Amino acid sequence: MRLHFPLKILLSTLILSSICLAGSPLSPVDSAGNVVTNFSFEEGGSGWNIWGGGVSDVARSGRAGLTIRNEEPKWSGAEQMIVLPDGAAHVTVSGWIKTDDVVQGRENWEMARISVEFRDERGNLIGGYPPPVGQIAGTTDWTHYTNTYRVSTAARTVTLQCALGNATGAAHFDDITITIRNRAGELLEAGRLSGIMDEGEWYALPVRQASRGGHYVDWSRLLDAPAGKHGFLQVRDGRLVFENGTPARFWGTNLVANDNFAADSLIDSLVTRLAKMGVNMLRLHHLDAPWTAPNIFGNTPGTRELSKESMRQLDYLIYRCKQKGIYIFLDLLVHRDFTEADGIENRPPDLGGKQIGFFYEKIIELQKEFNENLLNHVNQFTGVAYKDEPAIALSAFINESTIFGAFSSDILTPYYRQVLNDIWSRRDRPRQGMQNNDCGCGGYAQIDMTIDGNDIDTENENDIVAVDDEDDIDTDGGRYINADNERDIAGDDGVGTLAVFSLDWQNDRPRLRLASAEGDIEESIQFLSELEAGYFKRMEEHLRGVGVRYPLAGSNMPLPLLATLRNNTALDIIIQNDYWDHPQVWKIDNDWDNILTAPFHNRSQLRNPGASAIQNKSYYRVDGMPFLITEWNHCYPNEHVLEGVPLMAAYGALQGWDGILQFDANHHVLGKDRIRSYTLSVQPEDVALWVMAAPLFLRGDVQAAPGLVIEGISEEQYGNIPSYSDMLERNYHLPFITRVAKRFDAPSSGSIEHYARYYSREDGVTRSETGELAINSKVGYMRIETPRIQGANGFIGGVELNFPLFSTSISNSHAAIYAVSADGEDLISSKRFYLVVTGPAKMRGQVYDPVRNLLESAGEGEVLTQVVDGMVVFNQLGGKKLQIFPLEMNGRRGKKMSLRRVRGSSHRALDLSRGRTLVYEVVLK
């Protein structure tokens, strides 16, 4: 997920004037021409995206104002985006700030502040970050700030933010105004953006075609059933293969929470549908979540015993997947709630052992106990224990977690910070460097794992000790933090201070930063890294001792920290997650039940390839190790959803990735149930585009690039802040041309300059070195041309598309069209192929706000899809008779389509505007 990043101060020529005045709460507010919605917060939070704060009775005027209070440094605030109308020349922003004990952060812009940023129609920042409207620290009465900014002709929106940025204390805001004027000084009203969802003709997906077990086509023949027939999955020479040497590649999805424990009939329908879609790996996710019923524990107060009823349904699911040829990725720790009933008396800071699971011995022992119980369980339908089941192909130890912190910052409560400082104080001094060793402690000698003087028996899960009082911590030598203190105090032995880290979200990709007032940065990173890598080694040794034979992964934390990535190389495979435009639930107080009310950025991946999922995930590829995406999605209600599936399948294949699993599948029915933020099962564009993507990836219809650029990462890079590399940022086009990877403690190889000829900055076109793929970022579309698949998607409206099999020109601004061989032959000689044609999809009544980054109405009832308007001319058919059938969502053929003869040739053309389907079957006789 992408978190909010601060509006930083940079020098800019945008500023024209600045005024700061102390004011009386009784002063009137001139709201003439003000385009800010709910500028005085009298209507609560309406019109604002607020995170980390709320509306209060501390007001400069009226009865309400915005209050933001931080107990620890973090970026909290509220923002509102406004569309600039045509002719906008100057924007004047003003507002009032009152502060209580605001302590400035490490940077000079980290305080209470009002700021703005300007972006173009693609969401790109224009002119850098301008100076703030106003900013202040300390304790101050209501003070008025104002600035006027010159508007670039390229700017389309202005984002207003009131924030307490990485500072502590309380900040209050009220009476925020923005006025927009043209060059003549005349006031202008805010504009309203239009988008692709406003265009064209729409039709409802026919509910009569809805089917739990159906799909447009049947790709189950791509699956090599039954799963496990080739033996256990293994890693050889950096690739995934089965025991008998058969190469392995996985295209699949996730099943989440109680969907894993559904009734037999629902499981039967789902597995049948997934097989037809071409799923050959299913990741079983959130089995342990306390917020779902049932979960794997049966929703009991404790989590140390598996529910017989839940395990029966899980057994059946795995059994049916095995029959169909669908391999299992078995998650081990995702969202488990470690409770007092489990012997955990100090509540963890987050579910799933986030951050503490790497070092807190009681949590580690509970993990090991769970893993043993689960993996020794014998499936009542197969008669095989999970550990001995070759249809189970992969497992990960801990979901989306690192010892360095969570997505926003360090989340350790005082108690767990004391425990970590205890381990730090008791450690031996490090040996040189960050090398791993047999004890699992890397550059450190064995760490003394004790709490309150009690030795932890790591071989006995029942020997779990507890600390009852957060203040009752050994203070021998002053080495431990007191629960009331904010940082560790060095003891008499001169050990030094363990640094606390957080994330700097100044860019889309965060960097590691120092959050504590002091601390030995390099030694702290080394210490935490060795704990994390040591945890991975201990867990791996434990599972091998249990009898697990398949490959194991550490964690899929999607933060680009080089230290964490290196720690994960201790395992068999690197795994990662990525979401394009994840709804910003952190701005609605993490109210996941109302995720459709969360804001989103609504950008196109194909117009922003440098920030795309392909570019983001290429960062994590490590040379010599398999690589698999465990979760990804291009999330609804982003208007560009149909870009995601072809992009991931094609460029994942170019990169030679070993597996891609989209998030997520469930028991909902396409066309009957509403579209949701990241549910594959009910997303019309994605389901249709899987018709081309599954064979593309599983059959190898797109070649892996022959070249490879390896970036050597030094200890200085991964062992120090920001623990980040910007090589791919500076060369964002590389993953769209050739393979890229990292190598730790080894030199770089492969010439970046060699691949410059495949990229044109002037026209925005990047071609793969194989010649099969191209992306045009200026227009915003990609195209694929291989023997078995041809087509394009994105902003293809008005673009003349010519391929060996067909030519087309489509009127819709944003659409996808692909032909894919159905019989595995080259398209030019194939006797049967599928034609996938889709525009965007939405709910009836769905309405975007003026800036199109929030839904004013999520809609309901019918699922609508846009009619694609254009002609497809089929070329080089050699006199074969052409028959085209629209396919229903359940796979049934509709009535044969009539074709038009192209004047002056023997070619035939299909009028797409007459079709009411997303997939056609084309038969040649």
mmCIF file with all atom_site columns, N, CA, C and O in Angstrom, residues 764-785:
data_model
loop_
_atom_site.group_PDB
_atom_site.id
_atom_site.type_symbol
_atom_site.label_atom_id
_atom_site.label_alt_id
_atom_site.label_comp_id
_atom_site.label_asym_id
_atom_site.label_entity_id
_atom_site.label_seq_id
_atom_site.pdbx_PDB_ins_code
_atom_site.Cartn_x
_atom_site.Cartn_y
_atom_site.Cartn_z
_atom_site.occupancy
_atom_site.B_iso_or_equiv
_atom_site.pdbx_formal_charge
_atom_site.auth_seq_id
_atom_site.auth_comp_id
_atom_site.auth_asym_id
_atom_site.auth_atom_id
_atom_site.pdbx_PDB_model_num
ATOM 1  N N  . GLY A 1 764 ? 8.412  9.004  -25.371 1.00 0.00 ? 764 GLY A N  1
ATOM 2  C CA . GLY A 1 764 ? 7.905  8.215  -24.259 1.00 0.00 ? 764 GLY A CA 1
ATOM 3  C C  . GLY A 1 764 ? 7.750  6.740  -24.534 1.00 0.00 ? 764 GLY A C  1
ATOM 4  O O  . GLY A 1 764 ? 7.076  6.041  -23.777 1.00 0.00 ? 764 GLY A O  1
ATOM 5  N N  . VAL A 1 765 ? 8.361  6.235  -25.581 1.00 0.00 ? 765 VAL A N  1
ATOM 6  C CA . VAL A 1 765 ? 8.210  4.827  -25.969 1.00 0.00 ? 765 VAL A CA 1
ATOM 7  C C  . VAL A 1 765 ? 9.403  4.020  -25.465 1.00 0.00 ? 765 VAL A C  1
ATOM 8  O O  . VAL A 1 765 ? 10.558 4.395  -25.678 1.00 0.00 ? 765 VAL A O  1
ATOM 9  N N  . THR A 1 766 ? 9.101  2.917  -24.790 1.00 0.00 ? 766 THR A N  1
ATOM 10 C CA . THR A 1 766 ? 10.114 1.980  -24.322 1.00 0.00 ? 766 THR A CA 1
ATOM 11 C C  . THR A 1 766 ? 9.804  0.613  -24.907 1.00 0.00 ? 766 THR A C  1
ATOM 12 O O  . THR A 1 766 ? 8.705  0.094  -24.728 1.00 0.00 ? 766 THR A O  1
ATOM 13 N N  . ARG A 1 767 ? 10.758 0.029  -25.611 1.00 0.00 ? 767 ARG A N  1
ATOM 14 C CA . ARG A 1 767 ? 10.582 -1.288 -26.231 1.00 0.00 ? 767 ARG A CA 1
ATOM 15 C C  . ARG A 1 767 ? 11.407 -2.324 -25.477 1.00 0.00 ? 767 ARG A C  1
ATOM 16 O O  . ARG A 1 767 ? 12.517 -2.044 -25.044 1.00 0.00 ? 767 ARG A O  1
ATOM 17 N N  . SER A 1 768 ? 10.868 -3.510 -25.312 1.00 0.00 ? 768 SER A N  1
ATOM 18 C CA . SER A 1 768 ? 11.637 -4.586 -24.702 1.00 0.00 ? 768 SER A CA 1
ATOM 19 C C  . SER A 1 768 ? 12.716 -5.037 -25.666 1.00 0.00 ? 768 SER A C  1
ATOM 20 O O  . SER A 1 768 ? 12.576 -4.916 -26.885 1.00 0.00 ? 768 SER A O  1
ATOM 21 N N  . GLU A 1 769 ? 13.815 -5.560 -25.113 1.00 0.00 ? 769 GLU A N  1
ATOM 22 C CA . GLU A 1 769 ? 14.893 -6.014 -25.993 1.00 0.00 ? 769 GLU A CA 1
ATOM 23 C C  . GLU A 1 769 ? 14.478 -7.218 -26.830 1.00 0.00 ? 769 GLU A C  1
ATOM 24 O O  . GLU A 1 769 ? 15.089 -7.499 -27.864 1.00 0.00 ? 769 GLU A O  1
ATOM 25 N N  . THR A 1 770 ? 13.405 -7.897 -26.428 1.00 0.00 ? 770 THR A N  1
ATOM 26 C CA . THR A 1 770 ? 12.895 -9.029 -27.220 1.00 0.00 ? 770 THR A CA 1
ATOM 27 C C  . THR A 1 770 ? 12.095 -8.569 -28.420 1.00 0.00 ? 770 THR A C  1
ATOM 28 O O  . THR A 1 770 ? 11.823 -9.365 -29.326 1.00 0.00 ? 770 THR A O  1
ATOM 29 N N  . GLY A 1 771 ? 11.672 -7.298 -28.429 1.00 0.00 ? 771 GLY A N  1
ATOM 30 C CA . GLY A 1 771 ? 10.854 -6.780 -29.518 1.00 0.00 ? 771 GLY A CA 1
ATOM 31 C C  . GLY A 1 771 ? 9.386  -7.149 -29.405 1.00 0.00 ? 771 GLY A C  1
ATOM 32 O O  . GLY A 1 771 ? 8.584  -6.762 -30.255 1.00 0.00 ? 771 GLY A O  1
ATOM 33 N N  . GLU A 1 772 ? 8.992  -7.851 -28.324 1.00 0.00 ? 772 GLU A N  1
ATOM 34 C CA . GLU A 1 772 ? 7.614  -8.307 -28.197 1.00 0.00 ? 772 GLU A CA 1
ATOM 35 C C  . GLU A 1 772 ? 6.718  -7.324 -27.447 1.00 0.00 ? 772 GLU A C  1
ATOM 36 O O  . GLU A 1 772 ? 5.494  -7.372 -27.594 1.00 0.00 ? 772 GLU A O  1
ATOM 37 N N  . LEU A 1 773 ? 7.308  -6.439 -26.650 1.00 0.00 ? 773 LEU A N  1
ATOM 38 C CA . LEU A 1 773 ? 6.536  -5.540 -25.799 1.00 0.00 ? 773 LEU A CA 1
ATOM 39 C C  . LEU A 1 773 ? 6.957  -4.091 -26.029 1.00 0.00 ? 773 LEU A C  1
ATOM 40 O O  . LEU A 1 773 ? 8.119  -3.811 -26.336 1.00 0.00 ? 773 LEU A O  1
ATOM 41 N N  . ALA A 1 774 ? 5.998  -3.191 -25.882 1.00 0.00 ? 774 ALA A N  1
ATOM 42 C CA . ALA A 1 774 ? 6.300  -1.765 -25.940 1.00 0.00 ? 774 ALA A CA 1
ATOM 43 C C  . ALA A 1 774 ? 5.303  -1.016 -25.070 1.00 0.00 ? 774 ALA A C  1
ATOM 44 O O  . ALA A 1 774 ? 4.139  -1.416 -24.951 1.00 0.00 ? 774 ALA A O  1
ATOM 45 N N  . ILE A 1 775 ? 5.769  0.063  -24.469 1.00 0.00 ? 775 ILE A N  1
ATOM 46 C CA . ILE A 1 775 ? 4.901  0.902  -23.645 1.00 0.00 ? 775 ILE A CA 1
ATOM 47 C C  . ILE A 1 775 ? 5.118  2.350  -24.070 1.00 0.00 ? 775 ILE A C  1
ATOM 48 O O  . ILE A 1 775 ? 6.250  2.794  -24.246 1.00 0.00 ? 775 ILE A O  1
ATOM 49 N N  . ASN A 1 776 ? 4.020  3.053  -24.298 1.00 0.00 ? 776 ASN A N  1
ATOM 50 C CA . ASN A 1 776 ? 4.057  4.462  -24.656 1.00 0.00 ? 776 ASN A CA 1
ATOM 51 C C  . ASN A 1 776 ? 3.510  5.256  -23.475 1.00 0.00 ? 776 ASN A C  1
ATOM 52 O O  . ASN A 1 776 ? 2.299  5.329  -23.283 1.00 0.00 ? 776 ASN A O  1
ATOM 53 N N  . SER A 1 777 ? 4.390  5.837  -22.686 1.00 0.00 ? 777 SER A N  1
ATOM 54 C CA . SER A 1 777 ? 3.959  6.503  -21.463 1.00 0.00 ? 777 SER A CA 1
ATOM 55 C C  . SER A 1 777 ? 3.389  7.888  -21.732 1.00 0.00 ? 777 SER A C  1
ATOM 56 O O  . SER A 1 777 ? 2.657  8.421  -20.899 1.00 0.00 ? 777 SER A O  1
ATOM 57 N N  . LYS A 1 778 ? 3.727  8.488  -22.866 1.00 0.00 ? 778 LYS A N  1
ATOM 58 C CA . LYS A 1 778 ? 3.146  9.791  -23.179 1.00 0.00 ? 778 LYS A CA 1
ATOM 59 C C  . LYS A 1 778 ? 1.662  9.673  -23.487 1.00 0.00 ? 778 LYS A C  1
ATOM 60 O O  . LYS A 1 778 ? 0.853  10.473 -23.021 1.00 0.00 ? 778 LYS A O  1
ATOM 61 N N  . VAL A 1 779 ? 1.305  8.686  -24.292 1.00 0.00 ? 779 VAL A N  1
ATOM 62 C CA . VAL A 1 779 ? -0.103 8.451  -24.596 1.00 0.00 ? 779 VAL A CA 1
ATOM 63 C C  . VAL A 1 779 ? -0.748 7.641  -23.480 1.00 0.00 ? 779 VAL A C  1
ATOM 64 O O  . VAL A 1 779 ? -1.873 7.921  -23.059 1.00 0.00 ? 779 VAL A O  1
ATOM 65 N N  . GLY A 1 780 ? -0.028 6.615  -23.011 1.00 0.00 ? 780 GLY A N  1
ATOM 66 C CA . GLY A 1 780 ? -0.533 5.791  -21.912 1.00 0.00 ? 780 GLY A CA 1
ATOM 67 C C  . GLY A 1 780 ? -1.099 4.464  -22.356 1.00 0.00 ? 780 GLY A C  1
ATOM 68 O O  . GLY A 1 780 ? -2.206 4.103  -21.960 1.00 0.00 ? 780 GLY A O  1
ATOM 69 N N  . TYR A 1 781 ? -0.363 3.713  -23.173 1.00 0.00 ? 781 TYR A N  1
ATOM 70 C CA . TYR A 1 781 ? -0.817 2.375  -23.548 1.00 0.00 ? 781 TYR A CA 1
ATOM 71 C C  . TYR A 1 781 ? 0.376  1.456  -23.760 1.00 0.00 ? 781 TYR A C  1
ATOM 72 O O  . TYR A 1 781 ? 1.518  1.905  -23.905 1.00 0.00 ? 781 TYR A O  1
ATOM 73 N N  . MET A 1 782 ? 0.121  0.158  -23.715 1.00 0.00 ? 782 MET A N  1
ATOM 74 C CA . MET A 1 782 ? 1.129  -0.849 -23.991 1.00 0.00 ? 782 MET A CA 1
ATOM 75 C C  . MET A 1 782 ? 0.626  -1.772 -25.094 1.00 0.00 ? 782 MET A C  1
ATOM 76 O O  . MET A 1 782 ? -0.582 -1.880 -25.323 1.00 0.00 ? 782 MET A O  1
ATOM 77 N N  . ARG A 1 783 ? 1.547  -2.422 -25.776 1.00 0.00 ? 783 ARG A N  1
ATOM 78 C CA . ARG A 1 783 ? 1.168  -3.371 -26.814 1.00 0.00 ? 783 ARG A CA 1
ATOM 79 C C  . ARG A 1 783 ? 2.031  -4.617 -26.712 1.00 0.00 ? 783 ARG A C  1
ATOM 80 O O  . ARG A 1 783 ? 3.185  -4.578 -26.256 1.00 0.00 ? 783 ARG A O  1
ATOM 81 N N  . ILE A 1 784 ? 1.443  -5.735 -27.104 1.00 0.00 ? 784 ILE A N  1
ATOM 82 C CA . ILE A 1 784 ? 2.113  -7.033 -27.103 1.00 0.00 ? 784 ILE A CA 1
ATOM 83 C C  . ILE A 1 784 ? 1.995  -7.616 -28.498 1.00 0.00 ? 784 ILE A C  1
ATOM 84 O O  . ILE A 1 784 ? 0.900  -7.628 -29.084 1.00 0.00 ? 784 ILE A O  1
ATOM 85 N N  . GLU A 1 785 ? 3.090  -8.089 -29.026 1.00 0.00 ? 785 GLU A N  1
ATOM 86 C CA . GLU A 1 785 ? 3.058  -8.754 -30.336 1.00 0.00 ? 785 GLU A CA 1
ATOM 87 C C  . GLU A 1 785 ? 3.996  -9.954 -30.307 1.00 0.00 ? 785 GLU A C  1
ATOM 88 O O  . GLU A 1 785 ? 5.211  -9.829 -30.414 1.00 0.00 ? 785 GLU A O  1
#
